[in-house]
PDB file of C-alpha atoms and ligand atoms in Angstrom:
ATOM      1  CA  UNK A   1     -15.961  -5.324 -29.326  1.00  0.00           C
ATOM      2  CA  UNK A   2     -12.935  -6.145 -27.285  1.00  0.00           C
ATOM      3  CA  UNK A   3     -13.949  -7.344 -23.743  1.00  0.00           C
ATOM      4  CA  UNK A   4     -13.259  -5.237 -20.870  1.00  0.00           C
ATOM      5  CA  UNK A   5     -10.013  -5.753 -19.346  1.00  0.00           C
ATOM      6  CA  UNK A   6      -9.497  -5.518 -15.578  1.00  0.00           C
ATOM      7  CA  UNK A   7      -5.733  -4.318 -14.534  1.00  0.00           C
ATOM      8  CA  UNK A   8      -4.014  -3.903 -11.668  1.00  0.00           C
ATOM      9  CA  UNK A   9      -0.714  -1.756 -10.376  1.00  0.00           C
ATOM     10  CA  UNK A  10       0.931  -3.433  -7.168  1.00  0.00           C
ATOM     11  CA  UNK A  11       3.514  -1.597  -5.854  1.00  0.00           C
ATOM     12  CA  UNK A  12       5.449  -2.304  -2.537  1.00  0.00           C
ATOM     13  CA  UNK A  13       5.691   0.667  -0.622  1.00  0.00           C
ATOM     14  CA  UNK A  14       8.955   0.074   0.328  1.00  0.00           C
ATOM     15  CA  UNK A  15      10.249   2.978  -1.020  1.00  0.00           C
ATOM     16  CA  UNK A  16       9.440   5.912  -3.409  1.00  0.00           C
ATOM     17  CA  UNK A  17       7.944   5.403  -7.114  1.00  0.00           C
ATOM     18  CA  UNK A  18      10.510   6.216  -9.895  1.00  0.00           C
ATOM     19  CA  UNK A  19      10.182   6.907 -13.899  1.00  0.00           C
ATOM     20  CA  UNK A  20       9.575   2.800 -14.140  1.00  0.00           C
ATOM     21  CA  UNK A  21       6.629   2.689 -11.408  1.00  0.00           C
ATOM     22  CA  UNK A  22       5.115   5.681 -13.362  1.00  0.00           C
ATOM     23  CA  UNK A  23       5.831   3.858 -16.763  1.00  0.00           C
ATOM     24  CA  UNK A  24       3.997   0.877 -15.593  1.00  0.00           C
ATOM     25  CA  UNK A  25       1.072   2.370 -13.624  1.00  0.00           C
ATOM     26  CA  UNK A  26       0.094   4.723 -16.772  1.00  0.00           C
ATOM     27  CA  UNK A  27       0.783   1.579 -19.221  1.00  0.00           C
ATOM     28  CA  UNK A  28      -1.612  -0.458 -16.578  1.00  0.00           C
ATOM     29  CA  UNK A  29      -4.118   2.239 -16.345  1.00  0.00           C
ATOM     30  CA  UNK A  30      -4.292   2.138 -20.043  1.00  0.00           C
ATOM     31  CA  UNK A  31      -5.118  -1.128 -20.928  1.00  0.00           C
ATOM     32  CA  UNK A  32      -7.859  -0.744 -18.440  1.00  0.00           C
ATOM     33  CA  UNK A  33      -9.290   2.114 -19.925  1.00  0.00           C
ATOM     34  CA  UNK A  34      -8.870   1.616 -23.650  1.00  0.00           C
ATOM     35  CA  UNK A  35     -11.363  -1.612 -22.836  1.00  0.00           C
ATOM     36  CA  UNK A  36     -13.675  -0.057 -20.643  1.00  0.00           C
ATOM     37  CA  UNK A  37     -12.148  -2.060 -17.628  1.00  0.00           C
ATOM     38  CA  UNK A  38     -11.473  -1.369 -14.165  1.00  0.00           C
ATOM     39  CA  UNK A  39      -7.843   0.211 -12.845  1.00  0.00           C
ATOM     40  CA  UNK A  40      -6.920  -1.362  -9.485  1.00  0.00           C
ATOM     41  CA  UNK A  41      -4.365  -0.269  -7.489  1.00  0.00           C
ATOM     42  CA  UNK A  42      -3.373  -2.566  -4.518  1.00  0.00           C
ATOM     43  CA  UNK A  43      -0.760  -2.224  -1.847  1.00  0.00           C
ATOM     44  CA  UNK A  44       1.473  -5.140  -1.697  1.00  0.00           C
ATOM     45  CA  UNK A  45       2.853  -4.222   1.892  1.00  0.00           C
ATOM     46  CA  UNK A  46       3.480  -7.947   3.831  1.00  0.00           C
ATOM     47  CA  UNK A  47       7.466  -6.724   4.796  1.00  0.00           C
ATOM     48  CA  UNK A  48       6.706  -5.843   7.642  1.00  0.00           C
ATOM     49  CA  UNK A  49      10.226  -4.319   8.213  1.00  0.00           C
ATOM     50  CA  UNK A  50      10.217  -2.830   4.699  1.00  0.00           C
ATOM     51  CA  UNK A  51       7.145  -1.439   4.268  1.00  0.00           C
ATOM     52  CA  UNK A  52       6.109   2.398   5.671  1.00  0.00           C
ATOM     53  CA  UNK A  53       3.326   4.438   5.803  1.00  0.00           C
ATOM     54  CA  UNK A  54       4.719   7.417   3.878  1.00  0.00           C
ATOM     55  CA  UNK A  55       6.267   5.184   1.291  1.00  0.00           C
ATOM     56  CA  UNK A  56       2.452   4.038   0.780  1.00  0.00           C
ATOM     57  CA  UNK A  57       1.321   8.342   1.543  1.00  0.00           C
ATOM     58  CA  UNK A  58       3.826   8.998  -1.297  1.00  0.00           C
ATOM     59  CA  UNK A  59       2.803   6.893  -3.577  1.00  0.00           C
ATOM     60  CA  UNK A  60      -0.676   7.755  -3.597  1.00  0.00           C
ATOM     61  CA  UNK A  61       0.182  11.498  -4.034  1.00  0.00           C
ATOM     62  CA  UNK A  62       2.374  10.691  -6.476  1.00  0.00           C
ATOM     63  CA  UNK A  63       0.158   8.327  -8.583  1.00  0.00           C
ATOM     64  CA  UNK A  64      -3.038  11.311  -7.961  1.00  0.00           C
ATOM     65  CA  UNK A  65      -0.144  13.830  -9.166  1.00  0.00           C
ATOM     66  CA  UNK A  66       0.156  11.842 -12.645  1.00  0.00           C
ATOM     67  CA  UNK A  67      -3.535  11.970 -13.442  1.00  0.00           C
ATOM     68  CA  UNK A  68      -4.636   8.484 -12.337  1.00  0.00           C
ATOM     69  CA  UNK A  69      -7.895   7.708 -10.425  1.00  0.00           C
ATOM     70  CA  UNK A  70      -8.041   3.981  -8.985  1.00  0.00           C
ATOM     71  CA  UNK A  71     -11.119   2.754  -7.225  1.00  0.00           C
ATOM     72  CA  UNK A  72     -11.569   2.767  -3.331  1.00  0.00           C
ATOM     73  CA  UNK A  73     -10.764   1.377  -0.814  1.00  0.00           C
ATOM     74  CA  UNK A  74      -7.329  -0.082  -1.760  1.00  0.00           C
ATOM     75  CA  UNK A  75      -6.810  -3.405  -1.230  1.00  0.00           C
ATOM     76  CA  UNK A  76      -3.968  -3.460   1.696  1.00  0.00           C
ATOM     77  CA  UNK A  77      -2.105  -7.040   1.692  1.00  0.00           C
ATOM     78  CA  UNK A  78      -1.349  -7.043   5.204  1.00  0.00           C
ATOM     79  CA  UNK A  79      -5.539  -6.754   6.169  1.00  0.00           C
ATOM     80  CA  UNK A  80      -5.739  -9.989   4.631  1.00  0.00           C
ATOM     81  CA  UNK A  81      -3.861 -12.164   5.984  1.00  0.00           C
ATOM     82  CA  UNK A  82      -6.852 -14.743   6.441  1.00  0.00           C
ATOM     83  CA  UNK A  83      -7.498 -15.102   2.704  1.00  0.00           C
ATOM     84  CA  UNK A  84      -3.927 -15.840   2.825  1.00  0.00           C
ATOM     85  CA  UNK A  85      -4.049 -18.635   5.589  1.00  0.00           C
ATOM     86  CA  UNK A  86      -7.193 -20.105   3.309  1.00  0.00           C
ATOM     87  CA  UNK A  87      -4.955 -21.254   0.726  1.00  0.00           C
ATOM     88  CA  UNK A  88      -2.544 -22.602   2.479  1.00  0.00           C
ATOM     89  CA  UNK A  89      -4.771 -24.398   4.756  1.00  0.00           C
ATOM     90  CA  UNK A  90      -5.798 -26.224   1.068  1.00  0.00           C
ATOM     91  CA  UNK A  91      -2.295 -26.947   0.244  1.00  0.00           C
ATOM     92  CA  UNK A  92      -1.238 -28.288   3.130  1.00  0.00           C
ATOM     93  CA  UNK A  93      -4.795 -30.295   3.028  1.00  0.00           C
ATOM     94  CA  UNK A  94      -3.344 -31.504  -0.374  1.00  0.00           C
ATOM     95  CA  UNK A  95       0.331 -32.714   1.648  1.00  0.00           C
ATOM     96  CA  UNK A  96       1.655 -30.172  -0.543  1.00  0.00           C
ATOM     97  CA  UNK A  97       3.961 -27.803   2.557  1.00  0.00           C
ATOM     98  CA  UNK A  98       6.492 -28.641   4.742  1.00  0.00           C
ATOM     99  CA  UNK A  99       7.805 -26.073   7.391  1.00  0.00           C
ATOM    100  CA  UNK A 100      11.371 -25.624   6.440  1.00  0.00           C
ATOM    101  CA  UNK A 101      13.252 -24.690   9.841  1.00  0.00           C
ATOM    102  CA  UNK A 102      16.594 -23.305   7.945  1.00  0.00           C
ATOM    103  CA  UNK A 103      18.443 -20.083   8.470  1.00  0.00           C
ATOM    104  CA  UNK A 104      19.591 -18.356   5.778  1.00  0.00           C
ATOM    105  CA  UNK A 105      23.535 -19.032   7.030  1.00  0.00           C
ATOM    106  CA  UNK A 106      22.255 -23.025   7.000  1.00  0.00           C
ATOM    107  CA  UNK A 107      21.178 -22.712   3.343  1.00  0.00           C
ATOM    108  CA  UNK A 108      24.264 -21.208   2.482  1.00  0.00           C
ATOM    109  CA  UNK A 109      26.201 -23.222   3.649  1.00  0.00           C
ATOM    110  CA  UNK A 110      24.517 -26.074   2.538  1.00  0.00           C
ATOM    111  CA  UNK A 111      24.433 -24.709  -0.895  1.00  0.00           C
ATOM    112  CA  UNK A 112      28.186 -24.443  -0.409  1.00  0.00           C
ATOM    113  CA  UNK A 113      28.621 -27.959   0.314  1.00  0.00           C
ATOM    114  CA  UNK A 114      26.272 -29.658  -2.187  1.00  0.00           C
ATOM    115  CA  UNK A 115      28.166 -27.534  -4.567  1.00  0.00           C
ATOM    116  CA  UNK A 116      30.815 -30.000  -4.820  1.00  0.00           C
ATOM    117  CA  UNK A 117      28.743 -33.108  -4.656  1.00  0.00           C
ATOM    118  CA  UNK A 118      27.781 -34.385  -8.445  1.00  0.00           C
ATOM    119  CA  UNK A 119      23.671 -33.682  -7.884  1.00  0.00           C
ATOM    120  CA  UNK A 120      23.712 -29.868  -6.383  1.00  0.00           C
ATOM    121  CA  UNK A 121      20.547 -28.290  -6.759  1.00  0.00           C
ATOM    122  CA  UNK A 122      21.173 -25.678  -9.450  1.00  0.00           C
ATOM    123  CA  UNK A 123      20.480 -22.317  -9.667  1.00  0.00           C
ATOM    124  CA  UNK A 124      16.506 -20.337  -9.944  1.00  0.00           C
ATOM    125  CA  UNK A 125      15.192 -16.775 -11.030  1.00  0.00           C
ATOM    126  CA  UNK A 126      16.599 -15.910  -7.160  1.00  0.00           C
ATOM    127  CA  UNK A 127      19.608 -17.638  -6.892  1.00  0.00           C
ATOM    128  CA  UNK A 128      20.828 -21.057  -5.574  1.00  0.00           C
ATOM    129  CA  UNK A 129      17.841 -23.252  -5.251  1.00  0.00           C
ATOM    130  CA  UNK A 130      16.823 -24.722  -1.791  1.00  0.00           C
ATOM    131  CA  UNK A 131      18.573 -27.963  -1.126  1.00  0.00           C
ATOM    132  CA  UNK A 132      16.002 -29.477   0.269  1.00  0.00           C
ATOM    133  CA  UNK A 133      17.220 -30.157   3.954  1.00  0.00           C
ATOM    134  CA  UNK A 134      13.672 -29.873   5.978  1.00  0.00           C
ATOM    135  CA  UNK A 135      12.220 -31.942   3.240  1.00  0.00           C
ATOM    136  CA  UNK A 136      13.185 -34.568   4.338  1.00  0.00           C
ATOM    137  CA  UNK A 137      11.957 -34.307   8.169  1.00  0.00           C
ATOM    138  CA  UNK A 138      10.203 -37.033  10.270  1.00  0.00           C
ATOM    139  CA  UNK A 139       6.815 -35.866  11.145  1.00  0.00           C
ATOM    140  CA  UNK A 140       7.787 -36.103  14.826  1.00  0.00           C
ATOM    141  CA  UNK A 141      10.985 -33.983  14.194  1.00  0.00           C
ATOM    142  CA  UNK A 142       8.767 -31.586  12.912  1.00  0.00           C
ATOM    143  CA  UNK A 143       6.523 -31.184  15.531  1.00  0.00           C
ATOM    144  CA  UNK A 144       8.977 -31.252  18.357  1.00  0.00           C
ATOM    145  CA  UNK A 145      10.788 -28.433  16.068  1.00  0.00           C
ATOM    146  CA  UNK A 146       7.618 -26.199  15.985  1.00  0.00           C
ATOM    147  CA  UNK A 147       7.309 -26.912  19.231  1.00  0.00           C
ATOM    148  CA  UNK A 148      10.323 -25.433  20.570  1.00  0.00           C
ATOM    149  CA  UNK A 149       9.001 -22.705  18.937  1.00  0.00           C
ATOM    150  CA  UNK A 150      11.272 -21.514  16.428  1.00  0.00           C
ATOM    151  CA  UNK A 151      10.304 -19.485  13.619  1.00  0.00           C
ATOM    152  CA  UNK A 152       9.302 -21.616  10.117  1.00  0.00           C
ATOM    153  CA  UNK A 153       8.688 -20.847   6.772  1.00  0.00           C
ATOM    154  CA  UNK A 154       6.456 -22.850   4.656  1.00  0.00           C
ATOM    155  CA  UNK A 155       7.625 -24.198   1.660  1.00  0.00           C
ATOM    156  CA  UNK A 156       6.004 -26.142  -1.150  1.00  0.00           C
ATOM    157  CA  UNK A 157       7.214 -29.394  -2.000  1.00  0.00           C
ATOM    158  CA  UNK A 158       7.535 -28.807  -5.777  1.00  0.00           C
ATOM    159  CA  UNK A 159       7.877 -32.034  -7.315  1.00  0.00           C
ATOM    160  CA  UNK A 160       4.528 -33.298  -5.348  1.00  0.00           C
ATOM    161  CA  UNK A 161       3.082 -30.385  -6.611  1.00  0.00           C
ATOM    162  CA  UNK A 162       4.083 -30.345 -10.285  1.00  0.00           C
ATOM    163  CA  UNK A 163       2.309 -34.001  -9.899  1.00  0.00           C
ATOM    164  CA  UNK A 164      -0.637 -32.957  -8.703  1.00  0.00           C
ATOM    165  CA  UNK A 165      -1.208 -29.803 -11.231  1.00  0.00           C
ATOM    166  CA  UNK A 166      -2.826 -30.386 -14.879  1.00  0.00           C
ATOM    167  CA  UNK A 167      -0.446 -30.736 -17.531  1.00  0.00           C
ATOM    168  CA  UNK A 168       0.473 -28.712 -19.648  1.00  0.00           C
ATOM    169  CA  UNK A 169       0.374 -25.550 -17.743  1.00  0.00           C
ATOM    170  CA  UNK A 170      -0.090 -22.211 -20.071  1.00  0.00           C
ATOM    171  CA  UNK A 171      -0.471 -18.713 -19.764  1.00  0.00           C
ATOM    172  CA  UNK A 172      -1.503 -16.681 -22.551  1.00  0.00           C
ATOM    173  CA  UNK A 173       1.184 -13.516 -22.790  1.00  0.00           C
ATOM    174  CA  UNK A 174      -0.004 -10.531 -24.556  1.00  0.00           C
ATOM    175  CA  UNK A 175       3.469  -9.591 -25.031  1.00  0.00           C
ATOM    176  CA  UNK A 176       4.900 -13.025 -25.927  1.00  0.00           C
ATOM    177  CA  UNK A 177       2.139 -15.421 -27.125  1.00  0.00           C
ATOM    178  CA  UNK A 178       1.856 -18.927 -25.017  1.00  0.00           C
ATOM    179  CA  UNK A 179       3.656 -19.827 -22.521  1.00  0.00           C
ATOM    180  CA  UNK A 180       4.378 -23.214 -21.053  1.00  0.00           C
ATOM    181  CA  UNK A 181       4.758 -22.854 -17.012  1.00  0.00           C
ATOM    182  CA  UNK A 182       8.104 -24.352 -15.914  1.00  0.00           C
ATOM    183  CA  UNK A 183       7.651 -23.399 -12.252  1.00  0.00           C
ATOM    184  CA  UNK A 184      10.521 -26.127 -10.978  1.00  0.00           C
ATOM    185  CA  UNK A 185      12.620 -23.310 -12.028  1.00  0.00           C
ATOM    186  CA  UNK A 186      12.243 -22.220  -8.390  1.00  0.00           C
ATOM    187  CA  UNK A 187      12.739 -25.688  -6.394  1.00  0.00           C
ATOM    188  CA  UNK A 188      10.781 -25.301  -3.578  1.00  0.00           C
ATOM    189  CA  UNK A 189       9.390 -21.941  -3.439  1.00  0.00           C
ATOM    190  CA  UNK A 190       8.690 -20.351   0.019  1.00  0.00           C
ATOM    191  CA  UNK A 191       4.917 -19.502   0.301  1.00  0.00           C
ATOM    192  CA  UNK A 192       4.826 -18.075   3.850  1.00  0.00           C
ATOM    193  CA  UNK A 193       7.623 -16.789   5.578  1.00  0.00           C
ATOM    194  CA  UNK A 194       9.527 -16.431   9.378  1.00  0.00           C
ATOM    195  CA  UNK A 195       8.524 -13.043   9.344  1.00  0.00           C
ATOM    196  CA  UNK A 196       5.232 -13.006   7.914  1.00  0.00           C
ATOM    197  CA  UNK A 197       2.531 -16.018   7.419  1.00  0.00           C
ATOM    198  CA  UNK A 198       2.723 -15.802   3.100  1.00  0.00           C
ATOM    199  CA  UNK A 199       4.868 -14.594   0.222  1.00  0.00           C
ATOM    200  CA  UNK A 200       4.614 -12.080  -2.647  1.00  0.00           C
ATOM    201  CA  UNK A 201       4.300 -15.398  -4.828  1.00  0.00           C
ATOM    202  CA  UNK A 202       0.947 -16.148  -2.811  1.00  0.00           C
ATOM    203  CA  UNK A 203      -0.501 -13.016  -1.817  1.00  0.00           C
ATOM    204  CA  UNK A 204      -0.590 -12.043  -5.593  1.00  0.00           C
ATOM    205  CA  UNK A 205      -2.010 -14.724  -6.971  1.00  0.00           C
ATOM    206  CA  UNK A 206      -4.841 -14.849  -4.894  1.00  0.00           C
ATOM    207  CA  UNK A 207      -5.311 -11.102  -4.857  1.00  0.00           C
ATOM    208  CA  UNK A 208      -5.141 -11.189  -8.450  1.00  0.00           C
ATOM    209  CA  UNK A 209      -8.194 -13.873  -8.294  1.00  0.00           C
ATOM    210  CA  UNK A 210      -9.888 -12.251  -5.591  1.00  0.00           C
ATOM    211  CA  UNK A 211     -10.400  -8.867  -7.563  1.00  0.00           C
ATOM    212  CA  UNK A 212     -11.190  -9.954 -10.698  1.00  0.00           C
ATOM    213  CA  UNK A 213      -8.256  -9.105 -12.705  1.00  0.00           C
ATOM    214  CA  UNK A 214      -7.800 -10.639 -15.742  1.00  0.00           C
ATOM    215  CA  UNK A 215      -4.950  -8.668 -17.372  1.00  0.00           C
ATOM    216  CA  UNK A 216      -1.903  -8.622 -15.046  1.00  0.00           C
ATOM    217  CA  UNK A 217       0.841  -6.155 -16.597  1.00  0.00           C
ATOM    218  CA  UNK A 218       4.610  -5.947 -14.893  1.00  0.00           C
ATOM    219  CA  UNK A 219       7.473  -5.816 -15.756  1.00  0.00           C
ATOM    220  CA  UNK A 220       9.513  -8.471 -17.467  1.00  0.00           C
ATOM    221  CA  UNK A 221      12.170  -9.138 -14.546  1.00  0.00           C
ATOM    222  CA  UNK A 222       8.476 -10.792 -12.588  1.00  0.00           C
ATOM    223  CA  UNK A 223       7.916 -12.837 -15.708  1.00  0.00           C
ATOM    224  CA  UNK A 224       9.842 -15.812 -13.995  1.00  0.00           C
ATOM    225  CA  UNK A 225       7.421 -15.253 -10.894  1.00  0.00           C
ATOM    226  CA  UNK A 226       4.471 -16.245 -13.524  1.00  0.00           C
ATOM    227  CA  UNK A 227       5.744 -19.609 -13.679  1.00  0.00           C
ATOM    228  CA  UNK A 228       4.567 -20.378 -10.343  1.00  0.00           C
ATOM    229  CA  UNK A 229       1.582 -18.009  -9.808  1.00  0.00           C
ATOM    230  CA  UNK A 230       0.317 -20.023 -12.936  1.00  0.00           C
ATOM    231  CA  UNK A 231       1.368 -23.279 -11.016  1.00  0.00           C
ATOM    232  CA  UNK A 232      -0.886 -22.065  -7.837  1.00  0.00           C
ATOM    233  CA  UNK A 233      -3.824 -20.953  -9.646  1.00  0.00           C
ATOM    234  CA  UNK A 234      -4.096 -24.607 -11.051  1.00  0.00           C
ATOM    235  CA  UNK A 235      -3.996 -26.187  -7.385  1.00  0.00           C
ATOM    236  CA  UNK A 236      -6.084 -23.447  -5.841  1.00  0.00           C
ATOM    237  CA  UNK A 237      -8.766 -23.513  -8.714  1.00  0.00           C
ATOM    238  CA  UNK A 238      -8.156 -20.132  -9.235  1.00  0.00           C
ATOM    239  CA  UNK A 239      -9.091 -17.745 -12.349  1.00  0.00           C
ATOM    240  CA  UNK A 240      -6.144 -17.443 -14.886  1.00  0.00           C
ATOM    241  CA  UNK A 241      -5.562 -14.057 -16.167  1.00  0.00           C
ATOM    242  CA  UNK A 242      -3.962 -12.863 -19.402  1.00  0.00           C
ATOM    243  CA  UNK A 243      -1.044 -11.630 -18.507  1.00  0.00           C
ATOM    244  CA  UNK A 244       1.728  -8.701 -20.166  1.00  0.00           C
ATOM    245  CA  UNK A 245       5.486  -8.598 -19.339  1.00  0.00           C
ATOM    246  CA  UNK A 246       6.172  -4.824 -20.487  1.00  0.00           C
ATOM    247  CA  UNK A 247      10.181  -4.035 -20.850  1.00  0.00           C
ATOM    248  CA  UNK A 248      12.338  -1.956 -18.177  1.00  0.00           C
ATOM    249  CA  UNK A 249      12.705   1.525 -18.440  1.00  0.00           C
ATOM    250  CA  UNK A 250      16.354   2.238 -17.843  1.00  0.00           C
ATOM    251  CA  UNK A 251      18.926   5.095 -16.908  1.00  0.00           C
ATOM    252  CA  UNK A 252      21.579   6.265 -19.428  1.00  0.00           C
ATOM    253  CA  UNK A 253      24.079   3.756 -18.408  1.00  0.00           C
ATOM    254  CA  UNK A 254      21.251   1.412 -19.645  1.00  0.00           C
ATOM    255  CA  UNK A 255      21.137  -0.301 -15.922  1.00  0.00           C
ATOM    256  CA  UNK A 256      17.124  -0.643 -15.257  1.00  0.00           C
ATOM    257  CA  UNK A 257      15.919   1.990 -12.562  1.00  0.00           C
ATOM    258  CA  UNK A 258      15.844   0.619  -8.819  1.00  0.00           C
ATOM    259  CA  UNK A 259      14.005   2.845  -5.889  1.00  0.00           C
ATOM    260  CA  UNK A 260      17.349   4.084  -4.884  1.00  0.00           C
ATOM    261  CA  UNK A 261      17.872   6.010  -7.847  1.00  0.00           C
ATOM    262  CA  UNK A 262      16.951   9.119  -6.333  1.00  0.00           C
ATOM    263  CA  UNK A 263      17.111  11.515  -9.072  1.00  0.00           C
ATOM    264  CA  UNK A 264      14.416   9.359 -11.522  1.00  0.00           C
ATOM    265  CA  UNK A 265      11.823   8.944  -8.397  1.00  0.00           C
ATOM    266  CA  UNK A 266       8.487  10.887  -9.124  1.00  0.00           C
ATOM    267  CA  UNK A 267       9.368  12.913  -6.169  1.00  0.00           C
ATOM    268  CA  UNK A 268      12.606  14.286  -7.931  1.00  0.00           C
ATOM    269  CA  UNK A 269      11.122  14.576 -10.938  1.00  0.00           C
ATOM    270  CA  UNK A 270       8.195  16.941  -9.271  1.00  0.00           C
ATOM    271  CA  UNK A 271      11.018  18.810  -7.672  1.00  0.00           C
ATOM    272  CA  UNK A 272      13.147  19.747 -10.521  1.00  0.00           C
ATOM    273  CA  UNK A 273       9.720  21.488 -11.953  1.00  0.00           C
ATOM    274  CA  UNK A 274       8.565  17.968 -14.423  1.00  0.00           C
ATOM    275  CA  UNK A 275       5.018  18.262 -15.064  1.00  0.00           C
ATOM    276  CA  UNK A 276       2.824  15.225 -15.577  1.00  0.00           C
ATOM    277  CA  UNK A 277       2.905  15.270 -19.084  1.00  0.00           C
ATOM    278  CA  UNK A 278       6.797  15.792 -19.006  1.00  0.00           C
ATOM    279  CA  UNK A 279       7.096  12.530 -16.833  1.00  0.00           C
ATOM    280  CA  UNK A 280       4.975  10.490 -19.476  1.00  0.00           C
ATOM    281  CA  UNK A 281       7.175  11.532 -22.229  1.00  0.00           C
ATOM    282  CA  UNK A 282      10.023  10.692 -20.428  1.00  0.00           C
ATOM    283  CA  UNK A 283       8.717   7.153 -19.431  1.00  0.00           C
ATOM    284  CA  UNK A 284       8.303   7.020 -23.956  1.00  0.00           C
ATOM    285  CA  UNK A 285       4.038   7.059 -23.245  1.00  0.00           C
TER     286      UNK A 285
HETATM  287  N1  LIG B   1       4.705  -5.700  -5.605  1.00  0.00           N
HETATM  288  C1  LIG B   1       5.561  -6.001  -6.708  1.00  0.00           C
HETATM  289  C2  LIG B   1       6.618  -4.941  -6.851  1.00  0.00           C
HETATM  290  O1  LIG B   1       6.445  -3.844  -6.354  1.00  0.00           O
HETATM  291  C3  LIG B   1       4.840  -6.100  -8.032  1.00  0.00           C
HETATM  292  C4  LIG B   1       3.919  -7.230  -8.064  1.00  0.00           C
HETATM  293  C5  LIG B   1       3.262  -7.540  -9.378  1.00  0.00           C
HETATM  294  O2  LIG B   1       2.988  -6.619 -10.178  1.00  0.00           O
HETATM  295  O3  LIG B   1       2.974  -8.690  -9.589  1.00  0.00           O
HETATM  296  O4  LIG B   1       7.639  -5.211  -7.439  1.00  0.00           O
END
């Protein structure tokens, strides 16, 4: 018999749920099912500038309007901001953080410069990778920088870290087969930002750990995110789940959906008299 799998749909609510969110919450509600496992739906709401309540209203009504049933209470990322703290506390135990002091003008224009030296830094999954300027620090210019009390973000130092992760690093992809992690990809990733103390990066990982999933679906524009969620699992001792990078859905033009599409969000769809079962067939379900 197949063992149960546990799954998970994380949506931001930064805005409303279109055809794509629907595709991926029925495909993730699925897998869970067809194995007897548990369908989790967490709230991935640390923007706090982003993030509203009737984004999150909406998409509960929109997700109960489609048929699915989750289990209660949600998980809210922004309530757990200590498990959150936890892990960073380790890393930074392990000399693995520095606080990077940057603004986003400094990177740029740093990024501008190295551009023309012969080593520049390269380019990641989210653009130009960080140059590296607060790595670099003095202890004591760090502390007299926190100090003054500017804001920091917390970034890890990926070349320590790659060397103090196991080797190889693989994830098993449903979709794909293995997968060797190359999380340098990303330089060194922020894990918690100015504006709030961790990162999607983090908060998922650990979430993912901390309720048992062991199947994470998304979508394949996050599959370079698994590269270091795989990397953080290894130096936070964490479970590794199988994972499943399912494809885009996209509009006619063939660009893939984005929550400002207003005329594919669930809402729309509702209003122009879709049913349910209309909305699946549309997402190809
Ligand atoms: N919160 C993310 C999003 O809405 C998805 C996170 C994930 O599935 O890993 O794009």
């Amino acid at each position: 018999m197949t063992k149960p799998l546990h799954t998970r749909f994380a949506p931001s609510p930064t805005g409303l749920l279109h055809l794509g969110h629907a595709y991926s919450a029925l495909f993730t509600a699925e897998q869970a099912q067809q194995t007897g496992g548990r369908f989790i739906l967490r709230m991935e709401d640390i923007d706090p500038v982003r993030c509203r309540a009737e984004f999150e209203d909406a998409i509960y009504d929109d997700l109960a309007w489609l048929g699915l049933e989750w289990e209660q209470p949600v998980r809210r990322q922004s309530e757990h901001m200590d498990d959150y703290g936890q892990a960073l506390a380790t890393l930074e135990g392990m000399g693995l953080l520095y606080p990077c002091f940057c603004t986003r003008k400094e990177i740029k224009a740093e990024i501008e410069h190295a551009a023309h030296a012969p080593h520049h830094s390269g380019i990641g999954p989210d653009g130009p990778l960080y140059p590296g300027t607060c790595r670099t620090l003095s202890e004591d210019d760090r502390q007299s920088r926190k100090q003054a009390g500017g804001p920091f973000a917390l970034r890890l130092h990926m070349e320590k870290a790659r060397a103090a992760a196991n080797h190889p690093l693989v994830w098993r992809d449903l979709g794909q087969g293995e997968i060797t992690a190359s999380p340098e990809i990303f330089g060194d990733v922020v894990l918690a930002r100015k504006d709030t103390p961790t990162s999607y990066h983090l908060a998922v990982t650990i979430d993912d750990h901390l309720q048992g999933i062991t199947l994470v679906t998304r979508g394949e524009d996050l599959l370079p995110s698994t590269h270091v969620h795989r990397l953080l699992q290894d130096l936070l001792g964490l479970d590794v789940p199988q994972y499943r990078h399912h494809g885009l859905i996209t509009c006619d033009e063939g660009k893939r959906l984005a929550k400002r599409d207003a005329s594919q969000t669930i809402r729309a769809l509702r209003a122009a008299g879709k049913s349910p079962a209309d909305v699946r067939k549309m997402a190809g379900l």
